[in-house]
mmCIF file of C-alpha atoms in Angstrom:
data_model
loop_
_atom_site.group_PDB
_atom_site.id
_atom_site.type_symbol
_atom_site.label_atom_id
_atom_site.label_comp_id
_atom_site.label_asym_id
_atom_site.label_seq_id
_atom_site.Cartn_x
_atom_site.Cartn_y
_atom_site.Cartn_z
ATOM 1 C CA MET D 1 17.894 -32.680 -34.126
ATOM 2 C CA GLU D 2 14.606 -33.637 -32.143
ATOM 3 C CA ASN D 3 11.652 -31.233 -32.806
ATOM 4 C CA ASP D 4 11.039 -30.476 -29.067
ATOM 5 C CA ARG D 5 14.948 -29.743 -28.530
ATOM 6 C CA LEU D 6 14.753 -27.357 -31.576
ATOM 7 C CA LYS D 7 11.730 -25.317 -30.106
ATOM 8 C CA GLU D 8 13.666 -25.129 -26.808
ATOM 9 C CA LEU D 9 16.642 -23.933 -28.829
ATOM 10 C CA LEU D 10 14.836 -21.536 -30.862
ATOM 11 C CA THR D 11 12.987 -20.078 -27.843
ATOM 12 C CA ALA D 12 16.406 -19.587 -25.828
ATOM 13 C CA TYR D 13 18.005 -18.151 -28.936
ATOM 14 C CA ALA D 14 15.115 -15.484 -29.251
ATOM 15 C CA ASP D 15 15.569 -14.640 -25.586
ATOM 16 C CA GLY D 16 19.470 -14.346 -25.823
ATOM 17 C CA GLU D 17 19.769 -17.143 -23.282
ATOM 18 C CA LEU D 18 22.030 -19.553 -25.260
ATOM 19 C CA ASP D 19 25.702 -19.802 -25.069
ATOM 20 C CA GLU D 20 28.036 -19.376 -27.981
ATOM 21 C CA GLU D 21 27.864 -22.812 -29.045
ATOM 22 C CA GLY D 22 24.135 -22.974 -28.820
ATOM 23 C CA ARG D 23 23.849 -19.975 -30.951
ATOM 24 C CA ARG D 24 26.008 -21.236 -33.404
ATOM 25 C CA GLU D 25 23.819 -24.473 -33.741
ATOM 26 C CA VAL D 26 20.588 -22.562 -34.013
ATOM 27 C CA GLU D 27 22.068 -20.243 -36.740
ATOM 28 C CA LYS D 28 23.287 -22.907 -38.696
ATOM 29 C CA ARG D 29 19.596 -24.227 -38.670
ATOM 30 C CA LEU D 30 18.135 -21.019 -39.427
ATOM 31 C CA ALA D 31 20.055 -20.830 -42.419
ATOM 32 C CA GLU D 32 18.818 -24.214 -43.788
ATOM 33 C CA SER D 33 15.273 -23.782 -42.996
ATOM 34 C CA GLU D 34 12.659 -21.068 -44.046
ATOM 35 C CA ASN D 35 9.978 -22.628 -41.747
ATOM 36 C CA LEU D 36 12.514 -21.844 -38.651
ATOM 37 C CA ARG D 37 13.252 -18.366 -40.040
ATOM 38 C CA ARG D 38 9.221 -17.947 -39.953
ATOM 39 C CA GLU D 39 8.761 -19.497 -36.632
ATOM 40 C CA LEU D 40 11.497 -17.164 -35.300
ATOM 41 C CA GLU D 41 10.035 -14.135 -36.642
ATOM 42 C CA SER D 42 6.521 -15.177 -35.139
ATOM 43 C CA MET D 43 8.106 -15.329 -31.799
ATOM 44 C CA LYS D 44 9.732 -11.876 -32.064
ATOM 45 C CA LYS D 45 6.409 -10.374 -33.019
ATOM 46 C CA VAL D 46 4.935 -11.420 -29.734
ATOM 47 C CA LYS D 47 7.881 -10.421 -27.795
ATOM 48 C CA SER D 48 7.985 -7.124 -29.927
ATOM 49 C CA LEU D 49 4.497 -6.471 -28.671
ATOM 50 C CA THR D 50 5.004 -7.173 -25.193
ATOM 51 C CA SER D 51 8.122 -5.457 -24.867
ATOM 52 C CA HIS D 52 6.056 -2.185 -25.206
ATOM 53 C CA MET D 53 4.411 -3.096 -21.796
ATOM 54 C CA GLN D 54 5.103 -3.228 -18.202
ATOM 55 C CA LEU D 55 3.220 -4.209 -15.158
ATOM 56 C CA ALA D 56 1.785 -1.225 -13.306
ATOM 57 C CA GLN D 57 4.329 0.130 -10.802
ATOM 58 C CA PRO D 58 2.881 0.924 -7.306
ATOM 59 C CA GLU D 59 4.175 3.852 -5.206
ATOM 60 C CA GLU D 60 7.334 3.666 -3.573
ATOM 61 C CA GLU D 61 5.284 3.833 -0.282
ATOM 62 C CA VAL D 62 4.069 0.414 -0.910
ATOM 63 C CA TRP D 63 7.562 -1.183 -0.725
ATOM 64 C CA ASN D 64 8.325 1.078 2.296
ATOM 65 C CA MET D 65 5.333 -0.472 4.217
ATOM 66 C CA TYR D 66 5.417 -3.903 2.849
ATOM 67 C CA TRP D 67 7.611 -5.567 5.481
ATOM 68 C CA ASN D 68 5.505 -3.736 8.265
ATOM 69 C CA GLN D 69 2.202 -5.062 6.926
ATOM 70 C CA VAL D 70 3.701 -8.572 6.944
ATOM 71 C CA TYR D 71 5.000 -8.326 10.438
ATOM 72 C CA ASN D 72 1.630 -7.303 11.494
ATOM 73 C CA ARG D 73 -0.229 -9.979 10.039
ATOM 74 C CA ILE D 74 2.121 -12.500 11.596
ATOM 75 C CA GLU D 75 1.791 -10.475 15.216
ATOM 76 C CA ARG D 76 -2.274 -10.525 14.627
ATOM 77 C CA GLY D 77 -1.912 -14.307 14.041
ATOM 78 C CA ILE D 78 -0.057 -14.809 17.197
ATOM 79 C CA GLY D 79 -2.552 -12.723 19.066
ATOM 80 C CA TRP D 80 -5.493 -14.692 17.663
ATOM 81 C CA ILE D 81 -3.953 -17.713 18.982
ATOM 82 C CA LEU D 82 -3.462 -16.337 22.504
ATOM 83 C CA LEU D 83 -6.878 -15.095 22.456
ATOM 84 C CA SER D 84 -8.169 -18.420 21.558
ATOM 85 C CA VAL D 85 -6.240 -20.162 24.433
ATOM 86 C CA GLY D 86 -7.013 -17.752 26.935
ATOM 87 C CA ALA D 87 -10.733 -18.088 25.879
ATOM 88 C CA ILE D 88 -10.683 -22.119 26.217
ATOM 89 C CA ILE D 89 -8.978 -21.774 29.397
ATOM 90 C CA LEU D 90 -11.549 -19.135 30.714
ATOM 91 C CA LEU D 91 -14.563 -21.161 29.488
ATOM 92 C CA SER D 92 -13.158 -24.287 30.799
ATOM 93 C CA PHE D 93 -12.713 -22.786 34.207
ATOM 94 C CA GLY D 94 -16.146 -21.208 33.842
ATOM 95 C CA ALA D 95 -17.738 -24.577 32.755
ATOM 96 C CA PHE D 96 -15.899 -26.455 35.740
ATOM 97 C CA HIS D 97 -17.216 -24.171 38.275
ATOM 98 C CA PHE D 98 -20.767 -24.102 36.925
ATOM 99 C CA VAL D 99 -20.616 -27.745 36.909
ATOM 100 C CA GLN D 100 -19.397 -27.663 40.411
ATOM 101 C CA ASP D 101 -21.542 -24.900 41.814
ATOM 102 C CA PHE D 102 -24.945 -25.339 39.901
ATOM 103 C CA LEU D 103 -25.236 -29.000 38.422
ATOM 104 C CA LEU D 104 -23.858 -30.654 41.556
ATOM 105 C CA ASP D 105 -26.094 -28.477 43.853
ATOM 106 C CA PRO D 106 -28.772 -30.715 45.014
ATOM 107 C CA GLU D 107 -31.301 -27.644 45.347
ATOM 108 C CA PRO D 108 -32.310 -26.831 41.756
ATOM 109 C CA SER D 109 -34.638 -29.163 40.136
ATOM 110 C CA LEU D 110 -33.427 -31.472 37.330
ATOM 111 C CA ILE D 111 -35.535 -30.099 34.701
ATOM 112 C CA MET D 112 -33.882 -26.443 35.493
ATOM 113 C CA LYS D 113 -30.330 -27.902 35.493
ATOM 114 C CA ILE D 114 -31.104 -29.475 32.026
ATOM 115 C CA GLY D 115 -32.631 -26.085 30.714
ATOM 116 C CA VAL D 116 -29.785 -24.045 32.077
ATOM 117 C CA SER D 117 -27.053 -26.487 30.632
ATOM 118 C CA THR D 118 -28.774 -26.690 27.155
ATOM 119 C CA ALA D 119 -29.266 -22.818 26.895
ATOM 120 C CA THR D 120 -25.652 -22.176 27.924
ATOM 121 C CA LEU D 121 -24.462 -24.751 25.434
ATOM 122 C CA GLY D 122 -26.562 -22.724 22.625
ATOM 123 C CA VAL D 123 -25.277 -19.498 23.490
ATOM 124 C CA ILE D 124 -21.776 -20.747 23.303
ATOM 125 C CA ILE D 125 -22.375 -22.369 19.785
ATOM 126 C CA LEU D 126 -24.288 -19.502 18.584
ATOM 127 C CA LEU D 127 -21.154 -17.057 19.924
ATOM 128 C CA VAL D 128 -18.594 -19.236 17.993
ATOM 129 C CA SER D 129 -20.704 -19.315 14.811
ATOM 130 C CA VAL D 130 -21.256 -15.696 14.700
ATOM 131 C CA LEU D 131 -17.512 -14.697 15.415
ATOM 132 C CA ARG D 132 -16.320 -17.377 12.587
ATOM 133 C CA GLU D 133 -19.069 -15.609 10.096
ATOM 134 C CA ARG D 134 -18.034 -12.079 11.105
ATOM 135 C CA LEU D 135 -14.235 -12.904 10.485
ATOM 136 C CA PHE D 136 -15.418 -14.532 7.050
ATOM 137 C CA ILE D 137 -17.198 -11.604 6.031
ATOM 138 C CA ARG D 138 -14.446 -9.276 7.194
ATOM 139 C CA LYS D 139 -11.881 -11.055 4.945
ATOM 140 C CA THR D 140 -14.440 -10.471 1.708
ATOM 141 C CA GLU D 141 -16.165 -7.287 2.717
ATOM 142 C CA ARG D 142 -14.181 -5.138 0.287
ATOM 143 C CA TYR D 143 -15.815 -6.736 -2.596
ATOM 144 C CA LYS D 144 -19.613 -5.479 -1.369
ATOM 145 C CA GLU D 145 -18.224 -1.898 -2.790
ATOM 146 C CA ILE D 146 -17.969 -3.122 -6.408
ATOM 147 C CA VAL D 147 -20.691 -2.192 -8.728
ATOM 148 C CA ARG D 148 -21.925 -4.949 -10.854
ATOM 149 C CA MET B 1 22.032 -19.924 -6.250
ATOM 150 C CA ASN B 2 22.241 -16.587 -4.284
ATOM 151 C CA GLN B 3 24.253 -17.495 -1.350
ATOM 152 C CA SER B 4 22.815 -14.849 0.894
ATOM 153 C CA VAL B 5 19.143 -16.103 0.215
ATOM 154 C CA THR B 6 20.446 -19.541 1.498
ATOM 155 C CA SER B 7 21.939 -18.254 4.618
ATOM 156 C CA LEU B 8 19.080 -16.119 5.401
ATOM 157 C CA ALA B 9 16.622 -18.867 4.790
ATOM 158 C CA ASP B 10 18.608 -21.017 7.196
ATOM 159 C CA ALA B 11 18.661 -18.244 9.838
ATOM 160 C CA ALA B 12 15.168 -17.607 9.577
ATOM 161 C CA ARG B 13 14.676 -21.451 9.990
ATOM 162 C CA GLN B 14 16.086 -20.973 13.411
ATOM 163 C CA GLY B 15 13.900 -18.163 14.421
ATOM 164 C CA GLU B 16 15.568 -15.141 13.323
ATOM 165 C CA ILE B 17 12.834 -12.643 12.464
ATOM 166 C CA GLN B 18 15.518 -10.156 11.126
ATOM 167 C CA ALA B 19 16.573 -12.864 8.487
ATOM 168 C CA PHE B 20 13.112 -13.456 7.364
ATOM 169 C CA GLU B 21 12.769 -9.680 7.025
ATOM 170 C CA GLN B 22 15.516 -9.639 4.542
ATOM 171 C CA LEU B 23 14.013 -12.406 2.590
ATOM 172 C CA VAL B 24 10.806 -10.527 2.462
ATOM 173 C CA ARG B 25 12.606 -7.364 1.192
ATOM 174 C CA GLN B 26 14.376 -9.336 -1.534
ATOM 175 C CA TYR B 27 11.215 -11.278 -2.903
ATOM 176 C CA MET B 28 8.517 -9.015 -2.105
ATOM 177 C CA LYS B 29 8.582 -7.351 -5.651
ATOM 178 C CA LYS B 30 8.927 -10.542 -7.667
ATOM 179 C CA ALA B 31 5.899 -11.938 -5.449
ATOM 180 C CA TYR B 32 3.533 -8.728 -5.998
ATOM 181 C CA PHE B 33 4.195 -8.698 -9.547
ATOM 182 C CA PHE B 34 3.902 -12.359 -10.044
ATOM 183 C CA THR B 35 0.455 -12.135 -8.228
ATOM 184 C CA LEU B 36 -0.521 -8.987 -10.030
ATOM 185 C CA GLY B 37 -0.147 -10.301 -13.378
ATOM 186 C CA LEU B 38 -2.196 -13.210 -12.473
ATOM 187 C CA VAL B 39 -4.997 -11.598 -10.614
ATOM 188 C CA GLY B 40 -4.963 -8.223 -12.136
ATOM 189 C CA ASN B 41 -5.475 -6.219 -9.030
ATOM 190 C CA ARG B 42 -3.238 -4.240 -6.945
ATOM 191 C CA GLU B 43 -5.021 -4.623 -3.601
ATOM 192 C CA ASP B 44 -5.436 -8.361 -4.203
ATOM 193 C CA ALA B 45 -1.774 -8.793 -5.222
ATOM 194 C CA LEU B 46 -0.673 -6.970 -2.207
ATOM 195 C CA ASP B 47 -3.128 -9.168 0.099
ATOM 196 C CA ILE B 48 -2.312 -12.468 -1.613
ATOM 197 C CA SER B 49 1.627 -12.116 -1.496
ATOM 198 C CA GLN B 50 1.605 -10.832 2.059
ATOM 199 C CA ASN B 51 -0.562 -13.815 3.076
ATOM 200 C CA ALA B 52 2.230 -16.104 1.357
ATOM 201 C CA PHE B 53 5.008 -14.582 3.430
ATOM 202 C CA VAL B 54 2.987 -15.037 6.511
ATOM 203 C CA LYS B 55 2.355 -18.592 5.662
ATOM 204 C CA ALA B 56 6.055 -19.148 4.677
ATOM 205 C CA TYR B 57 7.115 -17.649 8.069
ATOM 206 C CA ARG B 58 4.916 -19.937 9.862
ATOM 207 C CA GLY B 59 5.943 -23.087 7.894
ATOM 208 C CA ILE B 60 9.771 -22.148 7.650
ATOM 209 C CA LYS B 61 10.854 -24.821 9.994
ATOM 210 C CA SER B 62 9.313 -27.217 7.626
ATOM 211 C CA LEU B 63 11.878 -26.245 5.013
ATOM 212 C CA GLY B 64 14.405 -28.857 4.432
ATOM 213 C CA SER B 65 17.381 -26.728 3.689
ATOM 214 C CA GLY B 66 17.729 -22.864 2.814
ATOM 215 C CA GLU B 67 18.808 -23.290 -0.715
ATOM 216 C CA LYS B 68 15.332 -24.487 -1.450
ATOM 217 C CA PHE B 69 13.705 -21.258 -0.272
ATOM 218 C CA PRO B 70 13.095 -19.722 -3.413
ATOM 219 C CA SER B 71 10.938 -22.570 -5.183
ATOM 220 C CA TRP B 72 9.417 -23.538 -1.746
ATOM 221 C CA PHE B 73 8.244 -20.099 -1.380
ATOM 222 C CA PHE B 74 6.828 -19.704 -4.763
ATOM 223 C CA SER B 75 4.964 -22.562 -4.669
ATOM 224 C CA ILE B 76 2.998 -21.357 -1.388
ATOM 225 C CA LEU B 77 2.488 -18.024 -3.412
ATOM 226 C CA ARG B 78 1.439 -20.041 -6.436
ATOM 227 C CA ASN B 79 -1.082 -21.933 -4.045
ATOM 228 C CA GLU B 80 -2.452 -18.665 -2.406
ATOM 229 C CA THR B 81 -2.823 -16.954 -5.973
ATOM 230 C CA VAL B 82 -4.740 -20.192 -7.429
ATOM 231 C CA ASN B 83 -6.858 -20.607 -4.334
ATOM 232 C CA PHE B 84 -7.815 -16.690 -4.666
ATOM 233 C CA ILE B 85 -8.603 -17.201 -8.382
ATOM 234 C CA LYS B 86 -11.002 -20.301 -7.708
ATOM 235 C CA LYS B 87 -12.817 -18.551 -4.932
ATOM 236 C CA ALA B 88 -13.384 -15.396 -6.935
ATOM 237 C CA LYS B 89 -14.592 -17.376 -9.841
ATOM 238 C CA ARG B 90 -17.028 -19.164 -7.639
ATOM 239 C CA LYS B 91 -18.397 -15.938 -6.216
ATOM 240 C CA LYS B 92 -18.178 -14.278 -9.626
ATOM 241 C CA LEU B 93 -16.368 -11.311 -8.048
ATOM 242 C CA GLU B 94 -15.525 -8.574 -10.472
ATOM 243 C CA ALA B 95 -12.093 -8.331 -8.959
ATOM 244 C CA LEU B 96 -11.128 -10.949 -11.492
ATOM 245 C CA ASP B 97 -12.593 -8.686 -14.275
ATOM 246 C CA HIS B 98 -10.054 -6.033 -13.552
ATOM 247 C CA ARG B 99 -11.693 -2.918 -14.317
ATOM 248 C CA GLU B 100 -8.092 -1.161 -14.146
ATOM 249 C CA SER B 101 -5.442 -2.199 -16.227
ATOM 250 C CA PHE B 102 -2.446 -4.012 -14.543
ATOM 251 C CA LEU B 103 -0.561 -3.522 -17.887
ATOM 252 C CA LEU B 104 0.795 0.001 -19.156
ATOM 253 C CA PHE B 105 1.965 0.663 -22.806
ATOM 254 C CA THR B 106 5.410 2.443 -22.472
ATOM 255 C CA ASP B 107 5.416 3.593 -26.153
ATOM 256 C CA GLN B 108 4.210 7.302 -25.792
ATOM 257 C CA SER B 109 4.297 7.867 -29.491
ATOM 258 C CA VAL B 110 1.089 5.671 -29.789
ATOM 259 C CA PRO B 111 -2.253 7.518 -29.042
ATOM 260 C CA ASP B 112 -3.424 6.930 -25.608
ATOM 261 C CA ALA B 113 -6.844 5.419 -26.574
ATOM 262 C CA GLU B 114 -5.060 2.552 -28.740
ATOM 263 C CA ARG B 115 -2.338 2.208 -26.043
ATOM 264 C CA ALA B 116 -5.266 1.242 -23.380
ATOM 265 C CA ALA B 117 -7.041 -0.965 -26.144
ATOM 266 C CA VAL B 118 -3.868 -2.982 -26.736
ATOM 267 C CA CYS B 119 -3.308 -3.558 -23.167
ATOM 268 C CA ARG B 120 -6.748 -4.544 -22.720
ATOM 269 C CA THR B 121 -6.611 -7.110 -25.539
ATOM 270 C CA VAL B 122 -3.200 -8.544 -24.354
ATOM 271 C CA GLN B 123 -4.404 -8.807 -20.795
ATOM 272 C CA GLN B 124 -7.550 -10.766 -21.810
ATOM 273 C CA ALA B 125 -5.424 -12.948 -24.265
ATOM 274 C CA ILE B 126 -3.067 -13.679 -21.583
ATOM 275 C CA ARG B 127 -5.896 -14.091 -18.936
ATOM 276 C CA SER B 128 -7.623 -16.757 -21.276
ATOM 277 C CA LEU B 129 -4.649 -18.931 -21.246
ATOM 278 C CA PRO B 130 -4.008 -22.004 -18.931
ATOM 279 C CA LEU B 131 -2.454 -20.682 -15.663
ATOM 280 C CA ASP B 132 0.956 -22.356 -16.107
ATOM 281 C CA MET B 133 1.142 -20.371 -19.533
ATOM 282 C CA GLN B 134 0.378 -17.083 -17.769
ATOM 283 C CA GLU B 135 2.789 -17.492 -15.295
ATOM 284 C CA ILE B 136 5.828 -18.027 -17.518
ATOM 285 C CA LEU B 137 4.737 -15.085 -19.680
ATOM 286 C CA ILE B 138 4.475 -12.830 -16.794
ATOM 287 C CA MET B 139 7.696 -13.828 -15.227
ATOM 288 C CA GLN B 140 9.661 -13.619 -18.634
ATOM 289 C CA HIS B 141 7.734 -10.734 -20.513
ATOM 290 C CA PHE B 142 6.886 -8.568 -17.798
ATOM 291 C CA GLN B 143 9.045 -9.263 -15.003
ATOM 292 C CA GLY B 144 11.950 -9.609 -17.257
ATOM 293 C CA LEU B 145 13.424 -12.748 -15.230
ATOM 294 C CA GLY B 146 15.965 -14.851 -16.829
ATOM 295 C CA TYR B 147 15.605 -18.460 -17.503
ATOM 296 C CA SER B 148 17.834 -19.454 -14.436
ATOM 297 C CA GLU B 149 15.971 -17.264 -12.271
ATOM 298 C CA ILE B 150 12.381 -18.769 -13.538
ATOM 299 C CA ALA B 151 13.623 -22.147 -13.209
ATOM 300 C CA ASP B 152 14.861 -21.554 -9.507
ATOM 301 C CA LEU B 153 11.506 -19.989 -8.599
ATOM 302 C CA LEU B 154 9.232 -22.565 -10.248
ATOM 303 C CA GLY B 155 11.343 -25.486 -9.476
ATOM 304 C CA ILE B 156 11.675 -26.704 -12.841
ATOM 305 C CA PRO B 157 15.007 -27.600 -15.096
ATOM 306 C CA ARG B 158 16.052 -24.686 -17.361
ATOM 307 C CA GLY B 159 15.054 -26.760 -20.412
ATOM 308 C CA SER B 160 11.385 -26.548 -19.447
ATOM 309 C CA VAL B 161 11.579 -22.830 -19.047
ATOM 310 C CA ALA B 162 12.292 -22.661 -22.757
ATOM 311 C CA SER B 163 9.636 -25.373 -23.862
ATOM 312 C CA ARG B 164 6.948 -23.857 -21.541
ATOM 313 C CA LEU B 165 7.635 -20.502 -22.925
ATOM 314 C CA TYR B 166 7.402 -21.705 -26.816
ATOM 315 C CA ARG B 167 3.969 -23.227 -26.064
ATOM 316 C CA ALA B 168 2.724 -19.958 -24.246
ATOM 317 C CA ARG B 169 4.006 -17.629 -26.941
ATOM 318 C CA ALA B 170 2.506 -19.988 -29.698
ATOM 319 C CA ALA B 171 -0.945 -20.195 -27.671
ATOM 320 C CA LEU B 172 -0.787 -16.234 -27.030
ATOM 321 C CA LYS B 173 -0.130 -15.437 -30.939
ATOM 322 C CA LYS B 174 -3.130 -17.480 -31.710
ATOM 323 C CA LYS B 175 -5.129 -15.443 -29.494
ATOM 324 C CA LEU B 176 -3.816 -12.173 -30.625
ATOM 325 C CA ASN B 177 -4.476 -12.939 -34.234
ATOM 326 C CA GLY B 178 -5.325 -9.644 -35.933
ATOM 327 C CA VAL B 179 -3.149 -7.512 -33.265
ATOM 328 C CA ILE B 180 -0.061 -9.244 -34.361
#
């Protein structure tokens, strides 16, 4: 029997995952090999230690609220998309009228038009940048409470 | 394969949110405990597992067929968990150092102090192993999942579950020399 196959069978045997035929095969090999018996003992020791442990169970309330929390996240995602689309529509509308009413108006000087356009663009870029940073900080904020 | 999972996933692919809700309810505990075992913190485990479900919801139309849902979802969950661990390591966040123990010793005959010490030792030993070994140990030893279920979730053959477990246990035993 290949070594790898034997290791798989032995592991499955230790976990009770073999059918009758597999069990008989392993038991035959165990009877013939001291090394194999030691290997099985070693595996059982690890299983025995961890069998006395379990993952910490949360309160039942966590499971009661779980779906609601997932659903709220899905909704918020949709909300952000709608807000972004709305903001883009409004900004585009505003930009169009800005171009139409101010930039195409012959009265203000060219230097004023350049100044106002540049400042407006700068404000938009800063706003997007600050919003993005606030969202990023909000995601990681809870770690600031941890004492190092 | 659990037939109801296949039909629920197929219904969810058609946009039925109630079907997706049933999938969440079926997999939420497995997802939470899988992530808890890897990140060691309850709040992060909730956050990561819930984000994975949200991503699954958004991408469910790309799922080829309902019967692939378990392994497909678990690959999303695994990616979310791995990304979190990488980010946390980069920022050297204490979340990964888990001050609280996510493992509990159930044998009450052992003194409290000894129970806590053993749990911490086992946690640290598991945490020092490669991720694929951590996963398989958590799923088999602490979540009590059978080989077929693990194979289903990880999208690997049943034989691979046994061979991964063999290597993981050997590596864990080496780390726990002195305790075992």
